[in-house]
Structure formats: C-alpha cells, structure tokens
C-alpha cells in the first residue's frame, strides 16, 4: 500500500492506483469526460487535471499513478481555470444545443461538468458547422454534432466487446467517429450490443426507443438479471410510468460487468406480439374471454377427469425462461401431486442432460467460471457459436485475442468464431470424439500430460494420421493444436449444444479428459465451461425437468410457456392432444390451438431466481406492474393447485440440492 495526500486528506491505496481512483476512494470528486472505470485510462479530455506538489505543470489524474508521499490538490485556482478552458474549447468545437438534446437534464456528463464549473453560457461561439446524423441503425442514432471525441465508444467497442467496429477518421477539427471504413452504422459490422451507447458521455450516441422519454430525475432504475440466455447478465431497467424505456448493463454485476448483447439490451424493448390480457376459454369452437375462476375451473375439471389414467392422462411442459420458484411449483403440481408421467421442460434437457449425467457419475461438479476466460492463453471452443448465442461469453473471448490468446474453434457448421480463430477446424459430423482423443494422443506422445484421464481411450489407434482420415482434419493441424494445448499455461475449454445434443456422453467425457491432460481440469480448479441453453436450464436440470417428451396418448397437455415463444417442434407435438392448456404472455399459433389460455406476466413484471451457466444463483426483480387481469407464473400454479385441492410449498432451495450440480453451486448468493 502507498500513502498520498489529496486536498489535505491522507489516502491509502494499492500500488498502481491512479490519482483519480485514489480520489474516488477518498470521496473526492474530480470531473472527467473521457475516463470510464472499465476502460484503459486514456487522458484525452484533460478535464481531470490536478496540481501536484513538485510538478512543473498540471497533471491528468486519470493516467497519473499515485506515489508514496505525493501531495495533490484538485480545486486550486489554476485547476479551476484549466477545467473551464477545456470546457470552453469543447463547447466551441461542435453544436451542443442542450435545449434540443435528448440527454439534457442530468444524463449528459458534459452539461453536468459545465454546471459544476458554474458555466451557463458559451464563452466562445461554436463554429456553427453542421455535422451529419447517422440514423441508419435499427437501434442507435449517431449524432456527430454532440460528439466530443472522447473515444469512449471506440475503446469500449474494442476493449469490452472485441468487435473493433468504431474508429476515428481525419484529424483535428475534422475528426469524427466512423464505423468500419466509414460506412453507415446500420450497414457496418456493428453487432448491436449497445455498449457504445452506455459509455457515451453526451447525446452523440442515443437509442431510438428511450430518446426524449424521460430525464434522469424522472425515471426509476431497477437492478435485475437478464433472462435472455444462461449467461445471466446483470441489468438495470430504466422505467417511467410503468413503461420500460431502456435496459442498461449493470457495471457492478459480477457476471458481465456492464456489457450486454442485443438480446439483452434491445430485443426486450421490441413488442414481441399481441399480449394476452385476460383468460380465454374455448366455447363452441371459439376462444372467448373468461374470468380466472371460470378458466381455472375448466382446467381443474378436465384434469380431475383424466388424472387417473396411469399417469398418462396429463403431460406438462414448462419453459426454461421461468423462474426457479415457478419451475418448482410446476414440478410439485404435476409430478409430485398429480403424478403425471411427462413433466419436463420444452428444452428437454438438450444442453444439460448429458453434462448432468457426467456430473452424477463423477459425484461432483466439473465446470468452472466465466472468469477463467480472462486468464486464458488458449481457448478451445467446440460445438457452440459464441457470436450468435451466449454473446457476452463470446465478448470475453474476443477481447482477449489481441492480448495474444490463441483461439481454436471446432465446429462442422458455419460459426461466427471461425473467422477469428487461429485454428478453424470443421471435422466431419459425428467425429468429435475421435478428434478430441487424437489431441489427447499428441499431448501423451509429447510426454506433457499434467493429469491422467479418467476414461479409457485407445490412444494407440488415435494417431493424428488415423484421426485425420476419420475426421477430415489435416494430421499436421491436429499435431499443432495438441502441441499448443500441451504448452498452454491456462487453457480454457468452452462447449455447447454441439456436444450435449448427442445420444451418448462419449465426446463430452473425452473433452473433459483432454482438459485434464492439458491442465484445465483438476480437483482444485476447472477451466471447462458449458454454455447451457435458456436462462434457467440449470434449474430445470436440478429439478429433474430435463427429459425428452412424447405426448402421444395423453388427454391433456399443460404448457407453461410464460413469455417464451413456441418452436415448430412443440407445435407439432401438441397437434393431436385433445385438451390443451397454454399459460402464456403472448398470442401465438400455440394459443390459437388451446382450449384454455391463462395470461402470464412477462419477465419484467415478476420477481424470481435464476441459475446461470456458472451455477450462480441470481435474482430477477420486478420492474413493471402487469396488466390488471394478468398474473405471474407462480400465482397461476398456486391458484390452479388451490382449485384442485392441492397445497404447494416454497422449499425450492432445498429442492435444488437433490441432484449433483454441473457447475460449482452458489445457492447462498
């Protein structure tokens, strides 16, 4: 630790801390514009200048390392004069007309900095040159008139997302933000993650949905968890008058540390389809509005008629987007109380059944945390497209590639990571096991095995030459990748549905043994990460809702869809079911076929818990009030249970401990 004095206050900070961060720790405010706590210090705006005893000139506190015995002053006349001068120049460069800006009134860091300096007018007139506005993007508007060239967006696109879409063109007064080689943002390589929006300190980058919809003082911020996939990113819902205006990443969230993908930031704001606002019951072949009591009575009566058909009377399927509480109530009602023989999720355990089987065979979890990616010098991705799915995990991979990390992608299908990979392998379909064992053979032949495999694999037969004939991957490439894994100090293995949708766990077990031999899996640590499926795939596995389903012969099918969307496969399976009950938020071809429709709240209208792919238990909080006649999923199950004379308990935490976890459990968080 080092000790310095800031404005007469003694501060102790770790070595390497900047003066700006030391001041923040001491509760001393230093205004900034280009600085962001999640970006590498840049020192471009000069707003954070401070006076240091012994220094000849004012120093930028964001890039100045704190030193033992350093004495710093943050509000001397010289510092105040410099800040005002910096702001004067910034306001003179572009057209910052605050009265027309959508972030004016508390959201704009430039305006707030000016008010902090007591500025209420322009000391210098702007040059009045109009700058273009790029509105070509589906979600984002880029207004060059508001830009202060702080480069936060450029740095965030590179450092946090690893996409490198944004850059700077020209120099001096002609400098401006561009996408790729100066193409419209909507036609660029932008992946619509919106990170640039969130770091922009002015109104230069705004989203189309929330612009002019409310100032900072008029909105409510609700911290919650994204339910778009199993990564489980922390989010903040920006709400006004029971409307969801905007979604931002939570910079303090341990999973994503502020970054979000398109699915988490923008897609929930797009109206999915027509909301179901009242219970519906089919009468004379037509769905008609009904009361809750009437609809539940119809469902309960039909269930009482068929529940004695040796368990085959009722089939129940639930979306893995439902909360743990809802899934537990669902399981209690249909599996434990009604003894139905088909009670599972619509995902059917495609992403968790095999990993769960392996975990139970080992008697312990075997997967690690996403934090492992930041330490990786080699990442091997197999059976998952991290550009299309679980995108935030993909950001973590992409942003370490410029640091020298080598990327190996194994996928016979088109994969967004193929173009970024140092080694791109497209083995023949169904040959993953042979390829993985071939890599194990290379490590063994080099005498660089760090931990012996658990399984039995014929390494003698799986030479690179033999494996090449089986998989179609060149033998020399197999040798090179095997050598790379053997020498890696911190290899990380990421796998997805390409491995877990198989009928047998042989390829997955081979991947784990390869990880053991390369030093990525041991009794003390794991750098093996499975991407899972939807938000609560892990919870569905732990509650044994991970089996395949067949609805043939069932008289009643109950589908707890929530705000999920039915797949074509699901529609085909329910086509011949005599009596269909759908618990859903939105109208769909599935609700059109239903005999009873029960309106359910969407993700933002209810609270609940979710278990992400790391085994981290997180809470999603309610940010909106549902429409009058719409109920949350747990309340619907409880009401139906009451109509059937069944009592449901709330011991979902205990229920999660009945099966071996796939990842390290975190049920106390």
Short mmCIF file of C-alpha atoms in Angstrom, two decimals, residues 91-585:
data_model
loop_
_atom_site.label_atom_id
_atom_site.label_comp_id
_atom_site.label_asym_id
_atom_site.label_seq_id
_atom_site.Cartn_x
_atom_site.Cartn_y
_atom_site.Cartn_z
CA UNK A 91 -18.36 23.58 -26.47
CA UNK A 92 -16.88 25.66 -29.29
CA UNK A 93 -15.98 22.65 -31.46
CA UNK A 94 -19.45 21.24 -32.14
CA UNK A 95 -23.12 22.20 -31.88
CA UNK A 96 -24.03 21.37 -28.30
CA UNK A 97 -27.54 22.83 -28.18
CA UNK A 98 -28.66 21.46 -24.84
CA UNK A 99 -32.27 22.55 -25.19
CA UNK A 100 -32.72 20.12 -28.09
CA UNK A 101 -30.60 17.25 -26.78
CA UNK A 102 -32.39 14.10 -25.52
CA UNK A 103 -29.91 13.60 -22.67
CA UNK A 104 -30.03 17.18 -21.42
CA UNK A 105 -31.14 17.48 -17.83
CA UNK A 106 -28.94 15.18 -15.78
CA UNK A 107 -27.95 12.48 -18.26
CA UNK A 108 -25.21 14.45 -20.05
CA UNK A 109 -21.78 14.43 -18.41
CA UNK A 110 -20.64 17.40 -20.50
CA UNK A 111 -23.56 19.54 -19.34
CA UNK A 112 -23.10 18.42 -15.73
CA UNK A 113 -19.39 19.29 -15.88
CA UNK A 114 -20.24 22.75 -17.20
CA UNK A 115 -22.74 23.37 -14.42
CA UNK A 116 -20.13 22.14 -11.97
CA UNK A 117 -17.84 24.92 -13.18
CA UNK A 118 -20.63 27.49 -12.96
CA UNK A 119 -20.88 27.85 -16.73
CA UNK A 120 -24.28 28.96 -18.00
CA UNK A 121 -23.26 30.30 -21.41
CA UNK A 122 -20.70 29.76 -24.16
CA UNK A 123 -17.57 31.87 -23.62
CA UNK A 124 -16.75 31.16 -27.29
CA UNK A 125 -19.33 30.79 -30.03
CA UNK A 126 -19.38 27.38 -31.78
CA UNK A 127 -18.26 27.24 -35.38
CA UNK A 128 -21.87 26.57 -36.47
CA UNK A 129 -20.76 23.96 -38.98
CA UNK A 130 -23.45 21.28 -39.23
CA UNK A 131 -22.27 17.70 -38.76
CA UNK A 132 -24.10 14.64 -40.11
CA UNK A 133 -26.52 12.48 -38.14
CA UNK A 134 -26.39 8.75 -38.89
CA UNK A 135 -29.81 7.19 -38.27
CA UNK A 136 -29.24 4.09 -40.40
CA UNK A 137 -29.05 1.70 -37.44
CA UNK A 138 -32.07 -0.21 -36.18
CA UNK A 139 -31.49 0.78 -32.57
CA UNK A 140 -28.83 3.51 -32.45
CA UNK A 141 -28.57 7.09 -33.69
CA UNK A 142 -25.11 8.65 -34.09
CA UNK A 143 -25.20 12.46 -33.93
CA UNK A 144 -21.78 13.92 -34.72
CA UNK A 145 -22.93 17.37 -33.57
CA UNK A 146 -22.94 16.17 -29.95
CA UNK A 147 -19.65 14.24 -30.14
CA UNK A 148 -16.70 15.43 -28.02
CA UNK A 149 -14.27 12.84 -29.47
CA UNK A 150 -13.60 11.30 -26.06
CA UNK A 151 -13.23 7.93 -27.84
CA UNK A 152 -15.07 6.08 -25.10
CA UNK A 153 -17.24 4.34 -27.70
CA UNK A 154 -14.22 3.35 -29.79
CA UNK A 155 -12.38 2.00 -26.77
CA UNK A 156 -15.43 0.16 -25.41
CA UNK A 157 -16.11 -1.50 -28.77
CA UNK A 158 -12.53 -2.78 -28.79
CA UNK A 159 -11.70 -3.40 -25.13
CA UNK A 160 -15.03 -4.62 -23.77
CA UNK A 161 -16.66 -6.28 -26.78
CA UNK A 162 -13.70 -7.11 -29.00
CA UNK A 163 -15.60 -6.05 -32.11
CA UNK A 164 -13.46 -3.12 -33.33
CA UNK A 165 -16.27 -1.62 -35.42
CA UNK A 166 -15.78 2.01 -34.38
CA UNK A 167 -12.79 4.20 -35.13
CA UNK A 168 -11.69 7.78 -35.80
CA UNK A 169 -11.34 9.36 -39.24
CA UNK A 170 -9.38 12.52 -40.09
CA UNK A 171 -7.59 14.71 -37.57
CA UNK A 172 -8.11 17.97 -35.73
CA UNK A 173 -11.44 19.75 -36.20
CA UNK A 174 -12.36 17.28 -38.96
CA UNK A 175 -12.09 14.23 -36.69
CA UNK A 176 -15.22 12.11 -36.36
CA UNK A 177 -16.35 8.67 -35.29
CA UNK A 178 -16.74 6.18 -38.13
CA UNK A 179 -17.90 2.58 -38.45
CA UNK A 180 -15.51 0.24 -40.26
CA UNK A 181 -14.17 2.05 -43.34
CA UNK A 182 -16.69 4.90 -42.99
CA UNK A 183 -19.89 3.06 -43.85
CA UNK A 184 -23.30 3.84 -42.31
CA UNK A 185 -23.55 2.33 -38.84
CA UNK A 186 -26.55 0.28 -39.88
CA UNK A 187 -24.52 -1.36 -42.67
CA UNK A 188 -21.39 -1.95 -40.62
CA UNK A 189 -20.07 -4.88 -38.59
CA UNK A 190 -21.87 -3.47 -35.53
CA UNK A 191 -23.45 -6.33 -33.56
CA UNK A 192 -25.98 -4.09 -31.76
CA UNK A 193 -24.64 -4.77 -28.28
CA UNK A 194 -25.18 -1.10 -27.38
CA UNK A 195 -22.07 -0.81 -25.21
CA UNK A 196 -21.13 2.37 -27.07
CA UNK A 197 -24.49 3.86 -26.09
CA UNK A 198 -23.92 3.20 -22.43
CA UNK A 199 -20.43 4.71 -22.26
CA UNK A 200 -21.15 7.83 -24.35
CA UNK A 201 -20.97 10.86 -22.00
CA UNK A 202 -23.11 13.12 -24.23
CA UNK A 203 -26.07 12.76 -26.60
CA UNK A 204 -23.90 11.72 -29.52
CA UNK A 205 -24.99 8.09 -29.30
CA UNK A 206 -28.61 7.58 -28.31
CA UNK A 207 -31.06 4.71 -28.62
CA UNK A 208 -34.21 5.27 -30.62
CA UNK A 209 -36.55 3.79 -28.01
CA UNK A 210 -35.84 5.99 -24.99
CA UNK A 211 -34.86 9.30 -26.59
CA UNK A 212 -36.96 12.17 -25.20
CA UNK A 213 -38.87 9.71 -22.97
CA UNK A 214 -37.65 10.94 -19.60
CA UNK A 215 -34.78 12.65 -17.82
CA UNK A 216 -32.65 11.02 -15.17
CA UNK A 217 -34.68 12.59 -12.37
CA UNK A 218 -37.96 11.31 -13.86
CA UNK A 219 -37.12 7.61 -14.13
CA UNK A 220 -36.74 4.66 -11.79
CA UNK A 221 -33.76 2.32 -12.07
CA UNK A 222 -34.31 -1.31 -11.10
CA UNK A 223 -31.37 -3.70 -10.93
CA UNK A 224 -32.24 -7.17 -12.18
CA UNK A 225 -30.97 -10.14 -14.18
CA UNK A 226 -31.29 -10.68 -17.92
CA UNK A 227 -33.23 -13.84 -18.80
CA UNK A 228 -32.20 -13.87 -22.47
CA UNK A 229 -29.84 -16.84 -22.07
CA UNK A 230 -27.94 -18.80 -19.44
CA UNK A 231 -25.11 -16.26 -19.05
CA UNK A 232 -27.31 -14.31 -16.61
CA UNK A 233 -26.03 -10.77 -17.11
CA UNK A 234 -26.80 -8.07 -14.57
CA UNK A 235 -29.02 -5.33 -15.95
CA UNK A 236 -30.70 -2.11 -14.92
CA UNK A 237 -34.23 -1.45 -16.12
CA UNK A 238 -34.96 2.22 -16.76
CA UNK A 239 -38.68 2.65 -16.05
CA UNK A 240 -41.09 5.58 -16.21
CA UNK A 241 -44.88 5.49 -15.79
CA UNK A 242 -44.82 1.68 -15.87
CA UNK A 243 -43.06 1.69 -19.25
CA UNK A 244 -39.70 0.06 -19.86
CA UNK A 245 -37.73 2.81 -21.59
CA UNK A 246 -34.27 1.35 -21.71
CA UNK A 247 -32.11 -1.52 -20.48
CA UNK A 248 -28.52 -0.90 -19.41
CA UNK A 249 -25.80 -3.23 -18.26
CA UNK A 250 -25.03 -3.21 -14.55
CA UNK A 251 -21.37 -2.17 -14.22
CA UNK A 252 -21.24 -3.79 -10.77
CA UNK A 253 -22.66 -7.16 -11.86
CA UNK A 254 -20.10 -9.94 -11.30
CA UNK A 255 -21.08 -11.89 -14.43
CA UNK A 256 -20.98 -9.32 -17.24
CA UNK A 257 -19.52 -6.20 -15.58
CA UNK A 258 -21.71 -3.90 -17.62
CA UNK A 259 -21.65 -5.34 -21.13
CA UNK A 260 -24.81 -6.68 -22.75
CA UNK A 261 -25.72 -8.18 -26.11
CA UNK A 262 -28.52 -7.29 -28.49
CA UNK A 263 -30.78 -9.93 -26.97
CA UNK A 264 -30.38 -8.47 -23.51
CA UNK A 265 -30.40 -4.75 -24.30
CA UNK A 266 -32.69 -4.17 -27.27
CA UNK A 267 -34.88 -7.17 -28.08
CA UNK A 268 -36.94 -6.99 -24.85
CA UNK A 269 -37.95 -3.45 -25.86
CA UNK A 270 -39.42 -4.60 -29.17
CA UNK A 271 -43.07 -5.58 -28.95
CA UNK A 272 -42.95 -9.34 -29.46
CA UNK A 273 -46.55 -9.89 -30.49
CA UNK A 274 -50.06 -9.35 -29.15
CA UNK A 275 -50.29 -9.57 -25.35
CA UNK A 276 -52.88 -11.86 -23.81
CA UNK A 277 -54.72 -9.71 -21.27
CA UNK A 278 -57.49 -11.98 -19.98
CA UNK A 279 -58.13 -15.72 -19.55
CA UNK A 280 -59.63 -17.37 -22.63
CA UNK A 281 -61.82 -20.47 -22.80
CA UNK A 282 -62.90 -22.22 -25.98
CA UNK A 283 -66.67 -22.26 -26.37
CA UNK A 284 -68.40 -23.57 -29.47
CA UNK A 285 -65.01 -23.75 -31.18
CA UNK A 286 -64.07 -20.14 -30.44
CA UNK A 287 -61.79 -18.73 -27.74
CA UNK A 288 -63.75 -16.28 -25.60
CA UNK A 289 -62.82 -14.09 -22.65
CA UNK A 290 -63.50 -15.59 -19.23
CA UNK A 291 -62.85 -14.88 -15.56
CA UNK A 292 -59.94 -16.51 -13.78
CA UNK A 293 -62.25 -18.66 -11.67
CA UNK A 294 -64.10 -19.88 -14.75
CA UNK A 295 -60.92 -20.68 -16.69
CA UNK A 296 -59.24 -22.45 -13.76
CA UNK A 297 -62.41 -24.42 -13.05
CA UNK A 298 -62.49 -25.68 -16.65
CA UNK A 299 -58.83 -26.77 -16.40
CA UNK A 300 -59.26 -28.38 -12.98
CA UNK A 301 -62.38 -30.27 -14.05
CA UNK A 302 -60.69 -31.70 -17.11
CA UNK A 303 -57.60 -32.69 -15.10
CA UNK A 304 -59.69 -34.43 -12.47
CA UNK A 305 -61.33 -36.44 -15.24
CA UNK A 306 -58.08 -37.79 -16.70
CA UNK A 307 -55.54 -37.82 -13.85
CA UNK A 308 -56.16 -41.48 -13.06
CA UNK A 309 -55.06 -42.76 -16.47
CA UNK A 310 -51.93 -44.49 -15.07
CA UNK A 311 -50.05 -41.20 -15.16
CA UNK A 312 -50.58 -40.80 -18.89
CA UNK A 313 -53.58 -38.55 -18.64
CA UNK A 314 -51.74 -35.25 -18.21
CA UNK A 315 -48.49 -34.11 -19.83
CA UNK A 316 -46.89 -30.90 -18.56
CA UNK A 317 -44.16 -28.86 -20.22
CA UNK A 318 -42.53 -25.65 -18.94
CA UNK A 319 -40.26 -23.07 -20.48
CA UNK A 320 -36.76 -22.77 -19.04
CA UNK A 321 -37.27 -18.99 -19.02
CA UNK A 322 -39.47 -19.42 -15.95
CA UNK A 323 -38.01 -18.59 -12.53
CA UNK A 324 -36.80 -21.26 -10.11
CA UNK A 325 -39.86 -20.60 -7.96
CA UNK A 326 -42.19 -21.13 -10.92
CA UNK A 327 -40.40 -24.29 -12.09
CA UNK A 328 -40.53 -25.73 -8.58
CA UNK A 329 -44.26 -25.01 -8.25
CA UNK A 330 -44.77 -26.55 -11.70
CA UNK A 331 -42.90 -29.71 -10.72
CA UNK A 332 -44.74 -30.04 -7.41
CA UNK A 333 -48.13 -29.67 -9.03
CA UNK A 334 -47.73 -32.02 -11.97
CA UNK A 335 -45.02 -34.51 -10.97
CA UNK A 336 -45.41 -34.79 -7.21
CA UNK A 337 -49.12 -34.17 -6.72
CA UNK A 338 -50.80 -35.21 -9.98
CA UNK A 339 -48.23 -37.96 -10.69
CA UNK A 340 -48.05 -37.21 -14.41
CA UNK A 341 -45.51 -39.30 -16.28
CA UNK A 342 -44.44 -36.49 -18.65
CA UNK A 343 -43.31 -33.47 -16.64
CA UNK A 344 -40.34 -31.74 -18.21
CA UNK A 345 -39.19 -28.60 -20.00
CA UNK A 346 -39.72 -27.65 -23.61
CA UNK A 347 -35.92 -27.64 -23.90
CA UNK A 348 -35.91 -31.37 -23.00
CA UNK A 349 -32.50 -31.10 -21.34
CA UNK A 350 -30.70 -30.83 -24.67
CA UNK A 351 -27.97 -28.71 -23.10
CA UNK A 352 -27.95 -30.17 -19.57
CA UNK A 353 -28.97 -33.84 -19.54
CA UNK A 354 -25.58 -35.22 -20.66
CA UNK A 355 -23.47 -32.84 -18.53
CA UNK A 356 -25.76 -33.68 -15.61
CA UNK A 357 -25.26 -37.40 -16.22
CA UNK A 358 -21.48 -36.90 -16.22
CA UNK A 359 -21.62 -34.80 -13.03
CA UNK A 360 -23.62 -37.52 -11.27
CA UNK A 361 -21.19 -40.16 -12.49
CA UNK A 362 -18.27 -38.13 -11.11
CA UNK A 363 -20.22 -37.33 -7.96
CA UNK A 364 -19.29 -33.65 -8.13
CA UNK A 365 -19.49 -30.54 -10.34
CA UNK A 366 -16.88 -30.26 -13.07
CA UNK A 367 -17.45 -26.87 -14.71
CA UNK A 368 -15.80 -23.56 -13.88
CA UNK A 369 -16.49 -19.84 -14.03
CA UNK A 370 -16.54 -17.37 -16.89
CA UNK A 371 -13.74 -15.55 -15.06
CA UNK A 372 -11.38 -18.23 -16.36
CA UNK A 373 -11.64 -16.77 -19.86
CA UNK A 374 -9.87 -13.54 -18.89
CA UNK A 375 -6.79 -15.56 -17.84
CA UNK A 376 -6.68 -17.80 -20.92
CA UNK A 377 -3.73 -18.09 -23.27
CA UNK A 378 -5.57 -20.73 -25.35
CA UNK A 379 -9.34 -21.08 -25.78
CA UNK A 380 -10.79 -24.18 -27.40
CA UNK A 381 -14.45 -23.73 -28.39
CA UNK A 382 -16.37 -26.77 -29.55
CA UNK A 383 -20.00 -27.15 -30.57
CA UNK A 384 -21.08 -23.59 -29.81
CA UNK A 385 -21.30 -20.37 -31.83
CA UNK A 386 -20.48 -17.61 -29.35
CA UNK A 387 -21.18 -14.95 -31.96
CA UNK A 388 -24.82 -15.99 -32.35
CA UNK A 389 -25.53 -17.49 -28.92
CA UNK A 390 -24.41 -16.54 -25.41
CA UNK A 391 -22.83 -13.48 -26.98
CA UNK A 392 -21.46 -11.92 -23.80
CA UNK A 393 -19.36 -15.04 -23.23
CA UNK A 394 -18.19 -14.51 -26.81
CA UNK A 395 -17.21 -10.92 -25.96
CA UNK A 396 -14.98 -12.26 -23.19
CA UNK A 397 -13.21 -14.47 -25.73
CA UNK A 398 -12.94 -11.85 -28.47
CA UNK A 399 -11.48 -9.16 -26.24
CA UNK A 400 -8.54 -11.29 -25.07
CA UNK A 401 -7.44 -12.24 -28.59
CA UNK A 402 -5.43 -9.01 -29.08
CA UNK A 403 -3.54 -9.90 -25.89
CA UNK A 404 -2.05 -12.95 -27.58
CA UNK A 405 -4.60 -15.61 -26.68
CA UNK A 406 -4.90 -18.35 -29.32
CA UNK A 407 -8.39 -19.44 -30.37
CA UNK A 408 -9.24 -22.95 -31.58
CA UNK A 409 -12.76 -23.44 -32.97
CA UNK A 410 -14.13 -26.92 -33.63
CA UNK A 411 -17.48 -26.90 -35.42
CA UNK A 412 -18.55 -28.58 -38.67
CA UNK A 413 -21.19 -25.88 -39.18
CA UNK A 414 -20.86 -22.19 -40.00
CA UNK A 415 -19.66 -20.44 -36.87
CA UNK A 416 -19.07 -16.74 -36.29
CA UNK A 417 -15.83 -17.51 -34.46
CA UNK A 418 -14.34 -19.38 -37.43
CA UNK A 419 -13.25 -16.08 -38.99
CA UNK A 420 -11.47 -15.01 -35.78
CA UNK A 421 -9.88 -18.35 -34.97
CA UNK A 422 -6.18 -19.04 -35.23
CA UNK A 423 -7.14 -22.67 -35.86
CA UNK A 424 -10.51 -23.32 -37.50
CA UNK A 425 -11.49 -26.99 -37.63
CA UNK A 426 -14.54 -28.36 -39.45
CA UNK A 427 -14.50 -32.08 -38.68
CA UNK A 428 -16.98 -34.46 -40.20
CA UNK A 429 -20.27 -34.58 -38.31
CA UNK A 430 -20.22 -37.11 -35.51
CA UNK A 431 -16.42 -37.32 -35.37
CA UNK A 432 -15.80 -35.04 -32.37
CA UNK A 433 -14.81 -37.93 -30.11
CA UNK A 434 -12.08 -39.12 -32.48
CA UNK A 435 -10.69 -35.60 -32.88
CA UNK A 436 -10.56 -34.99 -29.13
CA UNK A 437 -8.86 -38.30 -28.45
CA UNK A 438 -6.42 -37.51 -31.26
CA UNK A 439 -5.46 -34.29 -29.46
CA UNK A 440 -5.03 -36.32 -26.26
CA UNK A 441 -2.70 -38.67 -28.12
CA UNK A 442 -0.49 -35.77 -29.23
CA UNK A 443 -0.16 -34.49 -25.64
CA UNK A 444 0.67 -38.00 -24.42
CA UNK A 445 3.25 -38.50 -27.18
CA UNK A 446 4.98 -35.29 -26.13
CA UNK A 447 5.23 -36.55 -22.56
CA UNK A 448 3.43 -33.41 -21.32
CA UNK A 449 0.44 -34.94 -19.55
CA UNK A 450 -0.42 -32.85 -16.48
CA UNK A 451 -3.18 -35.10 -15.14
CA UNK A 452 -4.13 -38.56 -16.27
CA UNK A 453 -7.53 -39.06 -17.90
CA UNK A 454 -10.32 -40.84 -16.05
CA UNK A 455 -11.82 -42.58 -19.05
CA UNK A 456 -10.31 -45.33 -21.17
CA UNK A 457 -9.37 -44.18 -24.65
CA UNK A 458 -7.38 -46.06 -27.30
CA UNK A 459 -4.59 -43.54 -27.79
CA UNK A 460 -2.55 -46.03 -29.81
CA UNK A 461 -5.20 -46.19 -32.52
CA UNK A 462 -5.96 -42.46 -32.45
CA UNK A 463 -2.79 -41.19 -34.05
CA UNK A 464 -3.05 -37.89 -35.94
CA UNK A 465 -2.85 -39.72 -39.25
CA UNK A 466 -5.66 -42.13 -38.34
CA UNK A 467 -7.80 -39.35 -36.85
CA UNK A 468 -7.28 -37.27 -39.96
CA UNK A 469 -8.81 -39.99 -42.10
CA UNK A 470 -11.79 -40.26 -39.75
CA UNK A 471 -12.46 -36.55 -39.21
CA UNK A 472 -11.17 -34.89 -42.36
CA UNK A 473 -8.92 -32.60 -40.29
CA UNK A 474 -5.29 -32.49 -41.53
CA UNK A 475 -2.95 -34.54 -39.35
CA UNK A 476 -0.41 -31.71 -39.14
CA UNK A 477 -3.11 -29.40 -37.79
CA UNK A 478 -4.01 -31.95 -35.10
CA UNK A 479 -0.36 -32.14 -34.06
CA UNK A 480 -0.02 -28.36 -33.96
CA UNK A 481 -3.12 -27.86 -31.81
CA UNK A 482 -2.17 -30.72 -29.49
CA UNK A 483 1.25 -29.14 -29.02
CA UNK A 484 -0.37 -25.75 -28.37
CA UNK A 485 -2.63 -27.22 -25.66
CA UNK A 486 0.26 -29.09 -24.07
CA UNK A 487 2.32 -25.91 -23.72
CA UNK A 488 -0.54 -23.62 -22.66
CA UNK A 489 -0.29 -22.20 -19.16
CA UNK A 490 -4.02 -21.52 -18.81
CA UNK A 491 -6.09 -23.29 -21.48
CA UNK A 492 -9.87 -22.84 -21.36
CA UNK A 493 -12.40 -25.22 -22.92
CA UNK A 494 -15.89 -23.99 -23.88
CA UNK A 495 -18.51 -26.40 -25.17
CA UNK A 496 -22.13 -26.18 -26.24
CA UNK A 497 -25.09 -27.92 -27.77
CA UNK A 498 -22.97 -29.47 -30.49
CA UNK A 499 -21.66 -31.91 -27.88
CA UNK A 500 -24.59 -32.13 -25.48
CA UNK A 501 -27.33 -32.96 -28.01
CA UNK A 502 -25.66 -36.31 -28.74
CA UNK A 503 -27.23 -39.55 -27.53
CA UNK A 504 -24.14 -40.65 -25.58
CA UNK A 505 -21.67 -38.67 -23.42
CA UNK A 506 -18.53 -40.12 -25.01
CA UNK A 507 -17.45 -36.90 -26.75
CA UNK A 508 -18.12 -34.79 -23.64
CA UNK A 509 -16.14 -37.22 -21.46
CA UNK A 510 -13.30 -37.09 -23.98
CA UNK A 511 -13.33 -33.27 -23.79
CA UNK A 512 -13.03 -33.44 -20.00
CA UNK A 513 -10.14 -35.89 -20.24
CA UNK A 514 -8.42 -33.63 -22.78
CA UNK A 515 -8.89 -30.76 -20.34
CA UNK A 516 -7.36 -32.85 -17.55
CA UNK A 517 -4.33 -33.72 -19.66
CA UNK A 518 -3.87 -30.04 -20.64
CA UNK A 519 -4.16 -28.85 -17.03
CA UNK A 520 -7.55 -27.17 -17.34
CA UNK A 521 -9.43 -29.57 -15.04
CA UNK A 522 -8.28 -30.90 -11.69
CA UNK A 523 -9.53 -31.42 -8.15
CA UNK A 524 -8.84 -27.78 -7.30
CA UNK A 525 -9.87 -25.81 -10.38
CA UNK A 526 -11.81 -26.03 -13.62
CA UNK A 527 -11.44 -24.06 -16.84
CA UNK A 528 -14.16 -26.05 -18.58
CA UNK A 529 -17.31 -24.03 -19.32
CA UNK A 530 -20.63 -25.29 -20.68
CA UNK A 531 -22.92 -22.70 -22.25
CA UNK A 532 -26.26 -24.40 -21.42
CA UNK A 533 -29.49 -23.16 -23.03
CA UNK A 534 -32.07 -20.66 -21.80
CA UNK A 535 -31.98 -18.63 -18.59
CA UNK A 536 -32.94 -21.43 -16.20
CA UNK A 537 -31.73 -24.55 -17.99
CA UNK A 538 -29.60 -25.41 -14.97
CA UNK A 539 -32.54 -25.05 -12.58
CA UNK A 540 -34.67 -27.26 -14.83
CA UNK A 541 -31.94 -29.92 -14.69
CA UNK A 542 -31.67 -29.70 -10.90
CA UNK A 543 -35.45 -30.11 -10.61
CA UNK A 544 -35.34 -33.11 -12.99
CA UNK A 545 -37.21 -31.25 -15.72
CA UNK A 546 -34.72 -32.32 -18.37
CA UNK A 547 -36.27 -35.35 -20.04
CA UNK A 548 -37.42 -35.80 -23.62
CA UNK A 549 -41.17 -35.76 -24.12
CA UNK A 550 -43.70 -37.63 -26.21
CA UNK A 551 -47.32 -36.51 -25.87
CA UNK A 552 -48.90 -39.43 -27.70
CA UNK A 553 -51.80 -40.89 -25.78
CA UNK A 554 -52.12 -38.00 -23.34
CA UNK A 555 -55.54 -36.49 -22.92
CA UNK A 556 -54.39 -33.14 -21.52
CA UNK A 557 -51.27 -31.12 -22.25
CA UNK A 558 -50.41 -28.18 -19.99
CA UNK A 559 -47.81 -25.83 -21.46
CA UNK A 560 -46.36 -23.22 -19.11
CA UNK A 561 -44.79 -21.09 -21.80
CA UNK A 562 -44.60 -17.74 -19.99
CA UNK A 563 -43.12 -15.13 -22.31
CA UNK A 564 -41.27 -17.73 -24.38
CA UNK A 565 -42.13 -18.49 -28.00
CA UNK A 566 -43.21 -21.95 -29.17
CA UNK A 567 -40.99 -23.84 -31.60
CA UNK A 568 -42.24 -25.65 -34.68
CA UNK A 569 -41.38 -28.94 -32.97
CA UNK A 570 -43.56 -28.06 -29.98
CA UNK A 571 -46.48 -27.14 -32.23
CA UNK A 572 -46.20 -30.48 -33.99
CA UNK A 573 -46.19 -32.40 -30.70
CA UNK A 574 -49.40 -30.84 -29.36
CA UNK A 575 -51.27 -31.05 -32.64
CA UNK A 576 -53.31 -34.12 -31.69
CA UNK A 577 -53.71 -33.55 -27.94
CA UNK A 578 -57.47 -33.49 -27.16
CA UNK A 579 -57.29 -30.78 -24.48
CA UNK A 580 -54.58 -28.10 -24.49
CA UNK A 581 -53.92 -25.53 -21.77
CA UNK A 582 -51.43 -22.76 -22.51
CA UNK A 583 -50.04 -20.41 -19.86
CA UNK A 584 -48.51 -17.62 -21.91
CA UNK A 585 -47.85 -13.90 -22.22
#
